[in-house]
Coordinates of N, CA, C and O in Angstrom, one line a residue:
M1 N 18.7 15.4 -14.7 CA 19.2 14.8 -13.0 C 19.1 13.9 -13.9 O 18.5 12.6 -14.5
A2 N 21.1 12.9 -14.6 CA 21.3 11.9 -15.4 C 20.6 11.2 -14.5 O 21.1 10.6 -13.1
D3 N 20.2 9.9 -15.5 CA 20.0 7.8 -14.6 C 21.3 8.6 -13.7 O 21.8 7.9 -15.1
R4 N 20.9 7.4 -13.0 CA 22.5 7.2 -12.1 C 22.3 5.7 -11.6 O 21.2 5.9 -11.0
E5 N 22.6 5.0 -11.5 CA 22.8 3.5 -10.4 C 22.9 3.7 -9.4 O 24.2 3.6 -9.3
Y6 N 22.1 3.6 -8.2 CA 22.3 3.3 -6.7 C 22.9 2.2 -6.3 O 21.7 1.2 -6.7
P7 N 23.1 2.1 -5.8 CA 23.3 0.7 -4.6 C 21.9 0.7 -4.0 O 21.0 1.5 -3.5
A8 N 21.9 -0.7 -3.3 CA 20.3 -1.2 -1.9 C 20.6 -0.2 -2.1 O 19.0 0.3 -1.3
G9 N 21.0 -0.3 -0.8 CA 20.7 1.0 0.2 C 21.1 2.4 0.0 O 19.4 3.1 1.1
K10 N 20.9 2.9 -0.8 CA 21.0 3.8 -1.1 C 19.4 4.0 -2.3 O 18.0 4.8 -1.9
Q11 N 18.9 3.4 -2.7 CA 17.9 2.9 -3.2 C 16.8 3.4 -2.7 O 15.6 4.2 -3.0
T12 N 16.9 1.9 -1.5 CA 16.2 2.4 -0.1 C 15.7 3.7 0.1 O 14.4 3.9 0.8
A13 N 16.6 4.1 0.9 CA 16.5 5.5 1.2 C 15.8 6.2 0.5 O 15.3 7.4 0.7
I14 N 16.4 6.7 -0.7 CA 15.9 7.5 -1.8 C 14.2 7.0 -1.9 O 13.4 7.9 -2.0
A15 N 14.1 4.8 -2.1 CA 12.3 5.2 -1.8 C 11.6 5.4 -1.0 O 10.6 6.3 -1.0
E16 N 11.9 5.6 0.8 CA 11.5 5.7 1.7 C 11.2 7.7 1.8 O 10.2 7.6 2.0
L17 N 12.3 8.4 0.9 CA 12.3 10.0 0.9 C 11.0 10.0 0.0 O 10.5 10.7 0.7
A18 N 11.3 9.5 -0.7 CA 10.3 9.7 -1.8 C 8.4 9.3 -1.6 O 7.9 10.2 -1.6
E19 N 8.5 8.3 -0.5 CA 7.0 8.1 0.2 C 7.0 9.2 1.1 O 5.5 9.8 0.8
D20 N 8.0 9.5 1.7 CA 7.8 11.0 2.8 C 7.4 11.7 2.1 O 6.3 12.4 2.3
F21 N 7.9 12.2 0.7 CA 7.6 13.3 0.1 C 6.4 13.2 -0.4 O 5.5 13.9 0.2
S22 N 5.7 12.6 -0.5 CA 4.4 11.6 -1.2 C 3.0 11.5 0.0 O 1.9 11.7 -0.7
S23 N 3.2 11.2 0.9 CA 2.4 10.9 2.6 C 2.5 12.4 2.4 O 1.0 12.7 3.1
A24 N 3.6 13.3 2.2 CA 2.9 14.7 3.6 C 1.9 15.5 2.7 O 2.1 15.8 1.4
T25 N 1.5 15.9 3.1 CA 0.4 17.6 2.9 C 1.1 19.0 2.6 O 1.4 19.6 1.6
A26 N 2.4 18.6 3.1 CA 3.4 19.4 2.8 C 4.8 19.4 3.9 O 4.9 18.7 4.3
T27 N 6.4 20.2 2.4 CA 7.6 19.8 3.1 C 7.8 21.6 3.5 O 7.6 22.4 3.1
V28 N 9.0 21.3 4.6 CA 9.6 22.3 4.8 C 11.1 21.9 4.4 O 11.3 21.4 5.9
L29 N 11.8 22.5 3.8 CA 13.6 22.2 4.2 C 14.2 23.5 4.8 O 13.8 24.2 4.4
T30 N 15.7 22.7 5.4 CA 16.4 23.3 6.5 C 17.1 22.9 6.0 O 17.7 22.1 6.0
E31 N 18.0 24.3 6.9 CA 19.8 24.1 6.9 C 19.4 23.7 8.5 O 19.4 24.5 9.1
Y32 N 20.3 22.7 8.5 CA 20.7 22.8 10.3 C 21.6 22.7 11.0 O 22.7 22.5 12.6
R33 N 22.9 23.6 10.2 CA 24.5 23.5 10.4 C 25.4 24.0 12.0 O 24.1 25.4 12.0
G34 N 25.7 23.6 12.3 CA 25.2 24.1 14.3 C 24.8 23.3 15.3 O 24.9 24.1 16.3
L35 N 23.5 23.7 14.6 CA 22.5 22.4 16.3 C 23.2 21.5 16.7 O 23.6 19.9 16.0
T36 N 23.0 21.1 17.7 CA 23.8 20.4 18.7 C 22.7 17.8 18.3 O 21.3 19.0 18.0
V37 N 22.8 18.0 18.4 CA 22.4 16.7 18.5 C 20.8 16.6 19.9 O 20.5 16.8 19.8
A38 N 20.7 17.0 21.0 CA 20.0 18.0 21.8 C 19.2 19.0 21.2 O 18.2 18.2 21.6
E39 N 19.5 19.6 20.2 CA 18.8 20.9 20.2 C 17.4 20.2 18.8 O 16.7 20.4 18.7
L40 N 18.4 19.2 17.7 CA 17.2 19.0 16.9 C 16.7 17.4 17.6 O 15.5 17.8 17.0
R41 N 16.4 17.0 18.7 CA 15.6 16.3 19.1 C 14.7 17.3 19.8 O 13.8 17.5 19.7
E42 N 15.2 18.1 20.5 CA 14.5 19.3 21.0 C 13.7 19.9 19.8 O 11.7 19.8 19.8
L43 N 14.0 19.9 18.9 CA 12.9 20.4 17.3 C 12.0 19.7 16.9 O 10.5 19.6 16.7
R44 N 12.1 17.8 17.2 CA 11.7 17.5 16.2 C 10.5 16.9 17.8 O 9.0 16.8 16.6
R45 N 10.5 16.9 18.6 CA 10.1 17.1 20.0 C 8.8 18.8 19.4 O 7.4 17.6 20.1
S46 N 8.8 19.6 19.6 CA 8.4 20.7 18.9 C 7.3 20.8 18.0 O 6.5 21.3 17.9
L47 N 7.6 20.6 17.5 CA 7.1 20.0 16.1 C 5.5 19.9 16.6 O 4.2 19.6 15.5
G48 N 5.9 18.2 17.0 CA 4.8 18.3 17.2 C 3.9 16.1 16.0 O 4.8 16.3 15.8
E49 N 2.6 16.2 16.6 CA 2.5 15.3 15.4 C 2.2 15.0 14.1 O 2.2 16.4 14.2
G50 N 2.9 13.7 13.4 CA 1.8 14.9 12.3 C 3.3 14.7 11.3 O 2.5 15.8 10.1
T51 N 4.4 15.2 12.0 CA 5.2 16.3 11.2 C 6.7 15.1 11.9 O 7.2 14.6 12.8
R52 N 7.6 15.3 10.7 CA 8.7 14.7 11.1 C 9.7 15.4 10.4 O 9.2 15.9 9.7
Y53 N 10.6 16.0 11.2 CA 11.4 16.4 11.0 C 13.3 15.4 10.7 O 13.9 14.4 11.5
R54 N 13.5 14.7 9.3 CA 14.0 13.9 8.8 C 16.2 14.8 8.5 O 15.3 15.6 6.6
V55 N 16.7 14.4 8.1 CA 18.4 15.0 7.8 C 18.6 14.0 6.7 O 17.9 12.4 6.7
A56 N 19.1 15.1 5.9 CA 18.9 13.7 4.6 C 20.1 14.9 3.1 O 20.3 15.3 3.0
K57 N 21.1 13.2 2.9 CA 22.1 13.4 1.4 C 20.7 14.2 0.8 O 20.0 14.0 0.0
N58 N 22.0 15.3 0.4 CA 20.8 15.8 -1.2 C 20.6 15.7 -2.5 O 19.8 15.4 -2.9
T59 N 22.2 14.4 -2.8 CA 21.5 14.1 -3.8 C 19.7 13.5 -4.3 O 19.9 13.1 -5.0
L60 N 20.5 11.8 -2.8 CA 19.7 11.8 -2.5 C 18.0 12.3 -2.4 O 16.2 12.3 -2.8
A61 N 17.6 13.3 -1.2 CA 16.5 13.9 -1.4 C 16.7 13.9 -2.9 O 14.8 14.1 -3.5
K62 N 17.5 15.1 -3.1 CA 16.9 15.4 -4.9 C 15.6 14.9 -5.8 O 14.8 15.0 -6.4
R63 N 16.4 13.4 -5.0 CA 16.2 12.1 -6.1 C 14.7 12.1 -5.6 O 13.9 11.5 -6.6
A64 N 14.7 12.4 -4.6 CA 13.2 11.1 -4.4 C 12.0 12.1 -4.5 O 11.0 11.7 -5.0
A65 N 11.8 14.0 -4.0 CA 11.6 14.4 -4.2 C 11.0 14.1 -6.2 O 9.8 14.9 -6.5
N66 N 11.6 14.5 -6.8 CA 11.5 14.2 -8.2 C 10.9 12.8 -8.6 O 9.4 13.2 -9.2
Q67 N 11.1 12.1 -8.0 CA 10.8 11.0 -8.6 C 8.7 11.4 -7.4 O 7.7 10.6 -8.2
A68 N 8.6 11.6 -6.5 CA 7.4 12.0 -5.8 C 6.9 13.2 -7.2 O 5.3 14.0 -5.8
G69 N 7.1 13.6 -7.0 CA 6.1 15.2 -7.6 C 6.5 16.0 -7.5 O 5.9 16.6 -7.7
V70 N 7.6 16.2 -5.7 CA 7.3 17.4 -5.8 C 8.4 18.1 -6.7 O 9.8 17.8 -7.6
T71 N 8.3 19.0 -7.4 CA 9.3 20.0 -8.4 C 9.8 21.3 -7.6 O 9.2 22.2 -7.1
G72 N 10.6 21.9 -8.2 CA 11.1 23.5 -7.8 C 11.9 23.7 -6.5 O 11.9 24.8 -6.1
L73 N 12.4 22.1 -6.2 CA 13.1 22.6 -4.9 C 14.4 22.8 -4.9 O 14.8 22.6 -4.0
D74 N 14.8 22.1 -6.5 CA 16.4 21.6 -5.9 C 17.4 23.0 -5.8 O 18.5 21.9 -5.0
D75 N 17.5 23.7 -6.3 CA 17.6 24.9 -5.1 C 18.7 25.2 -4.3 O 19.5 25.1 -3.6
L76 N 17.4 24.5 -4.1 CA 17.7 24.1 -1.8 C 17.5 22.8 -1.7 O 18.2 23.6 -0.4
F77 N 18.5 22.7 -2.4 CA 19.2 20.6 -1.8 C 21.1 21.5 -1.4 O 21.7 20.7 -2.7
T78 N 21.6 22.3 -1.3 CA 22.8 23.1 -1.1 C 23.2 22.7 0.6 O 22.5 23.2 1.5
G79 N 23.7 22.7 1.1 CA 24.7 22.0 2.6 C 23.9 21.5 2.8 O 23.1 20.9 3.0
P80 N 23.7 21.0 3.9 CA 23.3 20.1 5.5 C 21.5 20.5 5.2 O 21.3 21.7 5.9
T81 N 21.0 19.8 4.9 CA 19.5 19.8 5.2 C 19.0 18.9 5.3 O 19.3 17.9 5.5
A82 N 17.5 19.7 5.9 CA 17.1 18.1 6.7 C 14.8 18.9 6.4 O 15.1 20.3 6.0
I83 N 15.1 17.6 6.6 CA 13.0 18.1 5.0 C 12.1 17.9 6.5 O 12.5 16.3 7.2
T84 N 11.5 18.4 7.0 CA 10.3 18.7 7.8 C 9.5 18.1 6.4 O 8.0 18.7 5.4
F85 N 8.7 16.7 7.0 CA 8.0 16.6 6.1 C 5.7 15.8 7.7 O 6.4 15.8 8.5
I86 N 5.1 16.8 6.3 CA 4.3 17.7 7.4 C 3.5 16.8 7.0 O 3.4 16.4 5.8
E87 N 2.8 15.6 7.6 CA 1.2 15.1 7.7 C 0.4 15.9 8.5 O -0.5 15.6 7.8
G88 N 1.1 16.6 8.8 CA -0.3 16.8 9.6 C -1.0 18.8 9.3 O -1.3 18.5 8.4
D89 N -1.5 19.5 9.9 CA -1.9 21.3 9.7 C -0.5 21.9 9.4 O 1.2 21.9 10.6
P90 N -0.8 21.8 8.1 CA 0.6 23.1 7.9 C 1.0 24.4 8.9 O 2.5 24.5 9.1
V91 N 0.4 25.2 9.3 CA 0.5 26.7 10.3 C 1.2 26.1 11.3 O 2.4 26.3 11.8
E92 N 1.1 24.6 12.6 CA 1.6 24.4 14.0 C 2.0 24.0 13.1 O 3.8 24.8 14.0
A93 N 2.7 23.6 11.9 CA 4.5 23.0 11.9 C 5.3 24.2 11.4 O 6.5 24.7 11.8
A94 N 4.9 25.1 10.5 CA 5.2 26.5 9.5 C 5.6 26.9 11.5 O 6.5 27.7 11.9
K95 N 4.9 27.8 12.1 CA 5.0 28.1 13.7 C 5.7 27.5 14.4 O 6.4 28.3 15.2
G96 N 6.0 26.3 14.1 CA 6.8 25.3 15.2 C 8.2 25.8 14.9 O 9.0 26.3 15.2
L97 N 8.5 26.0 13.3 CA 9.3 26.5 12.5 C 10.7 27.0 13.2 O 11.5 27.9 13.6
R98 N 9.3 28.2 12.8 CA 9.9 29.9 12.5 C 10.5 29.9 14.4 O 11.3 30.0 14.8
A99 N 9.2 29.5 14.9 CA 9.9 30.0 16.4 C 11.6 29.2 17.2 O 11.7 29.7 17.3
F100 N 11.2 27.8 16.9 CA 12.4 26.8 17.1 C 13.8 28.0 16.3 O 15.1 28.9 17.4
A101 N 13.8 28.8 14.7 CA 14.6 29.2 14.1 C 14.9 30.6 14.9 O 15.7 30.8 15.0
K102 N 13.7 31.3 15.5 CA 14.0 32.6 16.5 C 14.8 32.9 17.5 O 15.2 33.3 17.2
T103 N 15.1 31.2 18.0 CA 15.7 31.0 19.2 C 17.3 29.5 19.0 O 17.7 29.9 19.7
H104 N 17.0 29.9 17.6 CA 17.9 29.2 17.6 C 19.1 29.3 15.9 O 17.9 28.9 15.0
D105 N 19.6 30.8 16.0 CA 20.0 30.6 14.8 C 21.0 29.3 13.7 O 20.5 30.1 12.8
A106 N 21.7 28.2 13.7 CA 21.5 27.2 13.1 C 20.3 27.0 12.7 O 20.4 26.8 11.5
L107 N 19.3 27.6 13.0 CA 18.3 26.5 11.6 C 17.7 28.0 10.7 O 17.9 28.5 11.8
V108 N 18.2 27.5 9.6 CA 17.7 28.5 8.5 C 16.7 28.1 7.8 O 16.6 26.4 7.8
I109 N 15.4 28.4 7.9 CA 14.6 27.5 6.6 C 14.7 28.3 5.5 O 15.5 29.5 4.8
K110 N 14.8 27.6 4.5 CA 15.1 27.6 2.7 C 14.2 27.0 2.3 O 14.2 28.3 1.2
G111 N 12.7 26.3 2.4 CA 12.1 27.1 1.5 C 11.4 25.9 1.9 O 10.6 25.2 2.5
G112 N 10.3 25.8 1.0 CA 9.3 24.7 1.2 C 8.2 24.3 -0.1 O 8.3 24.2 -1.6
F113 N 6.9 22.8 0.0 CA 6.6 22.9 -0.8 C 5.9 22.1 -0.2 O 5.7 21.9 1.0
M114 N 4.5 23.0 -1.0 CA 3.2 22.8 -0.2 C 1.9 22.5 -1.1 O 2.0 23.5 -2.3
E115 N 1.4 21.5 -1.3 CA 0.0 21.3 -2.6 C -0.1 21.9 -3.6 O -0.5 23.1 -4.8
G116 N 1.4 21.0 -4.8 CA 1.7 21.3 -5.9 C 2.6 22.6 -6.0 O 2.9 23.1 -7.0
K117 N 3.0 23.6 -5.4 CA 3.3 24.5 -5.4 C 5.0 24.4 -4.5 O 4.7 24.6 -3.4
A118 N 6.1 25.2 -5.2 CA 7.4 25.1 -4.0 C 6.7 26.5 -3.5 O 6.5 27.6 -3.8
L119 N 6.5 27.0 -2.1 CA 7.1 28.0 -1.1 C 8.4 28.7 -0.8 O 9.2 28.0 -0.4
S120 N 8.3 30.1 -1.2 CA 9.7 30.7 -0.8 C 9.5 31.0 1.0 O 8.2 30.2 1.4
V121 N 10.7 31.1 1.5 CA 10.5 31.5 2.8 C 9.3 32.4 3.5 O 8.9 32.3 4.5
D122 N 9.0 33.5 2.5 CA 8.3 34.8 3.3 C 6.8 33.2 3.4 O 6.3 34.1 3.7
E123 N 6.5 33.1 1.6 CA 5.0 32.2 2.0 C 5.1 31.1 3.6 O 3.9 30.5 4.0
I124 N 5.9 31.0 3.6 CA 6.3 30.1 4.3 C 5.5 30.3 5.8 O 5.0 30.3 7.4
N125 N 6.7 31.7 6.1 CA 6.2 32.7 7.6 C 5.0 33.0 7.2 O 4.6 33.4 8.6
K126 N 4.4 33.1 5.9 CA 2.9 33.4 5.9 C 1.9 33.0 6.4 O 1.2 32.8 6.9
L127 N 2.3 31.8 6.2 CA 2.1 30.1 6.6 C 2.0 30.0 8.1 O 0.8 29.8 8.6
A128 N 3.2 30.6 8.9 CA 2.8 30.3 10.2 C 2.3 31.7 10.5 O 1.7 31.3 11.8
D129 N 2.0 32.8 9.8 CA 1.1 34.1 10.0 C -0.4 33.5 10.4 O -1.0 34.5 11.3
L130 N 0.0 32.5 9.7 CA -2.2 32.5 9.5 C -2.8 31.9 11.4 O -2.0 31.2 11.9
E131 N -3.5 32.0 11.6 CA -4.3 31.2 13.5 C -4.5 29.3 12.5 O -4.5 28.8 11.6
S132 N -4.0 28.4 13.7 CA -4.8 27.0 13.3 C -6.3 26.7 12.8 O -6.5 27.1 13.3
R133 N -5.6 25.8 12.7 CA -7.2 24.8 12.1 C -8.0 25.3 12.5 O -9.7 25.2 13.1
E134 N -7.2 24.5 14.4 CA -8.3 24.2 15.0 C -9.5 25.6 15.6 O -10.4 25.7 16.2
V135 N -8.1 27.3 15.4 CA -9.0 28.2 16.1 C -9.8 28.5 14.4 O -10.8 28.6 15.2
L136 N -9.7 28.5 13.1 CA -9.5 28.4 12.3 C -11.7 27.9 12.7 O -12.7 28.6 12.6
L137 N -11.1 26.9 12.7 CA -12.6 25.9 12.8 C -13.4 26.7 14.3 O -14.4 26.8 14.4
A138 N -13.3 26.8 15.3 CA -14.0 27.5 16.3 C -14.4 28.4 16.7 O -15.4 29.0 16.4
K139 N -14.0 29.9 15.3 CA -14.0 31.1 14.9 C -15.2 30.1 14.0 O -16.4 31.5 14.2
L140 N -15.0 28.8 12.7 CA -16.0 29.3 11.8 C -17.4 28.5 13.1 O -18.4 29.2 12.4
A141 N -17.6 27.9 13.3 CA -19.0 27.2 14.3 C -19.1 28.6 16.0 O -20.2 28.8 15.9
G142 N -18.5 29.4 16.4 CA -19.8 30.5 16.8 C -19.9 31.7 16.0 O -20.7 32.4 16.4
A143 N -19.3 31.9 14.5 CA -20.6 33.0 14.1 C -20.4 32.2 13.1 O -22.9 32.8 13.4
L144 N -20.8 30.6 12.8 CA -22.7 29.7 12.3 C -23.4 30.0 13.8 O -24.8 30.5 13.4
K145 N -23.8 29.3 15.2 CA -23.6 30.3 16.3 C -23.9 31.0 15.9 O -25.6 31.8 17.1
A146 N -24.1 32.4 16.2 CA -24.3 33.5 16.3 C -25.5 34.1 15.4 O -26.4 34.6 15.2
T147 N -25.2 33.5 13.5 CA -26.6 33.4 12.7 C -27.5 32.6 12.5 O -28.6 33.2 13.0
A148 N -27.1 31.8 13.8 CA -27.8 31.0 13.2 C -29.6 31.4 14.7 O -30.3 31.6 15.0
Q149 N -28.7 32.4 16.1 CA -29.5 32.8 17.0 C -30.0 33.8 16.2 O -30.9 34.4 16.8
K150 N -29.5 34.8 15.6 CA -30.1 35.2 14.8 C -31.1 35.7 14.3 O -32.1 36.2 14.2
A151 N -30.9 34.4 13.7 CA -32.2 33.7 12.1 C -33.1 33.7 13.2 O -34.4 34.2 13.4
V152 N -33.2 33.3 14.2 CA -34.1 32.7 15.4 C -34.8 34.0 15.5 O -35.9 33.7 16.3
S153 N -34.0 34.5 16.4 CA -34.7 36.2 16.3 C -35.7 37.1 15.9 O -36.1 37.7 15.8
V154 N -34.8 36.6 14.8 CA -35.8 37.3 13.4 C -36.9 36.8 12.7 O -38.4 37.5 12.7
I155 N -37.1 36.1 12.8 CA -38.7 34.5 13.6 C -39.6 34.5 14.0 O -40.1 34.8 13.8
A156 N -38.9 34.5 15.2 CA -39.7 34.9 16.6 C -40.1 36.1 17.1 O -41.4 37.0 17.3
A157 N -39.2 37.4 16.3 CA -40.0 38.7 16.4 C -41.1 39.4 16.1 O -42.1 39.8 16.8
P158 N -41.3 38.9 14.4 CA -42.1 38.8 14.1 C -43.7 38.3 15.0 O -45.1 37.9 15.4
A159 N -44.2 36.6 15.6 CA -44.3 36.1 16.1 C -44.3 37.1 18.0 O -45.8 36.8 18.4
G160 N -43.6 37.5 18.4 CA -43.9 38.4 19.5 C -44.4 39.7 19.1 O -44.9 39.9 20.3
Q161 N -44.3 40.1 18.0 CA -45.0 41.6 17.9 C -46.6 41.5 17.6 O -47.3 41.3 18.1
V162 N -47.4 40.1 16.8 CA -48.0 39.9 17.5 C -48.7 39.3 18.4 O -50.5 39.8 19.0
A163 N -48.0 39.1 19.5 CA -48.2 38.2 20.6 C -49.0 40.1 21.3 O -50.0 39.3 22.2
R164 N -47.9 40.5 21.2 CA -47.8 41.6 21.8 C -49.2 42.8 21.3 O -49.9 43.0 21.8
L165 N -48.9 43.4 20.2 CA -50.5 43.3 19.4 C -52.0 42.7 19.6 O -53.2 43.4 20.4
G166 N -51.9 41.4 20.5 CA -53.4 40.7 20.3 C -53.4 40.8 22.6 O -54.9 40.8 22.5
A167 N -52.0 40.9 22.9 CA -52.5 41.4 24.1 C -53.1 42.9 24.2 O -54.0 43.2 25.2
A168 N -52.2 44.5 23.9 CA -53.1 44.9 23.8 C -54.4 45.7 22.9 O -55.1 45.6 23.8
L169 N -54.8 44.6 22.2 CA -56.4 44.1 21.2 C -57.1 44.5 22.7 O -58.4 44.3 23.4
Q170 N -56.7 43.4 23.2 CA -57.4 42.5 24.4 C -56.9 43.7 25.8 O -58.7 43.8 26.1
D171 N -56.4 44.2 26.4 CA -56.9 45.2 26.9 C -57.3 46.1 26.4 O -58.2 46.8 27.8
K172 N -57.3 47.2 25.8 CA -58.1 48.0 24.9 C -59.6 46.9 25.2 O -60.9 48.2 25.7
K173 N -59.6 46.6 24.4 CA -61.8 45.8 24.7 C -61.7 46.1 25.7 O -63.6 46.3 26.4
A174 N -60.9 45.2 26.8 CA -61.2 44.7 28.2 C -62.3 46.1 29.2 O -62.8 46.6 29.4
A175 N -60.7 47.0 28.4 CA -60.9 48.5 29.3 C -62.0 49.0 28.5 O -63.1 50.0 29.2
A176 N -62.3 49.4 27.2 CA -63.8 49.8 26.7 C -65.4 49.5 27.0 O -66.1 49.9 26.7
G177 N -64.8 48.2 27.2 CA -66.1 46.9 28.4 C -66.5 47.4 29.2 O -67.3 47.3 30.4
E178 N -65.8 48.2 30.1 CA -65.6 47.9 31.4 C -66.7 49.2 31.8 O -67.4 50.2 31.3

């Protein structure tokens, strides 16, 4: 994109968008043509904390993305574009966007960006299929607890066997000595 001088207001908008791109752990671009203001409000609420859904002009958003080092999205900046800036769990935001898109045909997921890589719609759907961070941490904690319990029982088993052997020898000795 050729260097172009933008008016101060647009430069501010580009700087804000570039900051949003830089601070986000992931971004998802959507087309929102046909959604009402009330539906957009509902979508924003459904995405939860740590996620912002922002409508932006394509030329400004493209410039801001490039300034922030977000590449591979230029072809997605067509038509009415809104950007989901995710600072929290990208899985939860992807689930929220996909669920909303299923009930509102006007919302179309175009693609996204995460961990230095452009994401296709299929990759965003795969992300939405993952379990949330909290669920994965709970499963990990459960697995660690189970492993610790198994380790304790393995360590305790020989001691228990020695105690039972000692009791059996004592009983045998007592029976032989009577």
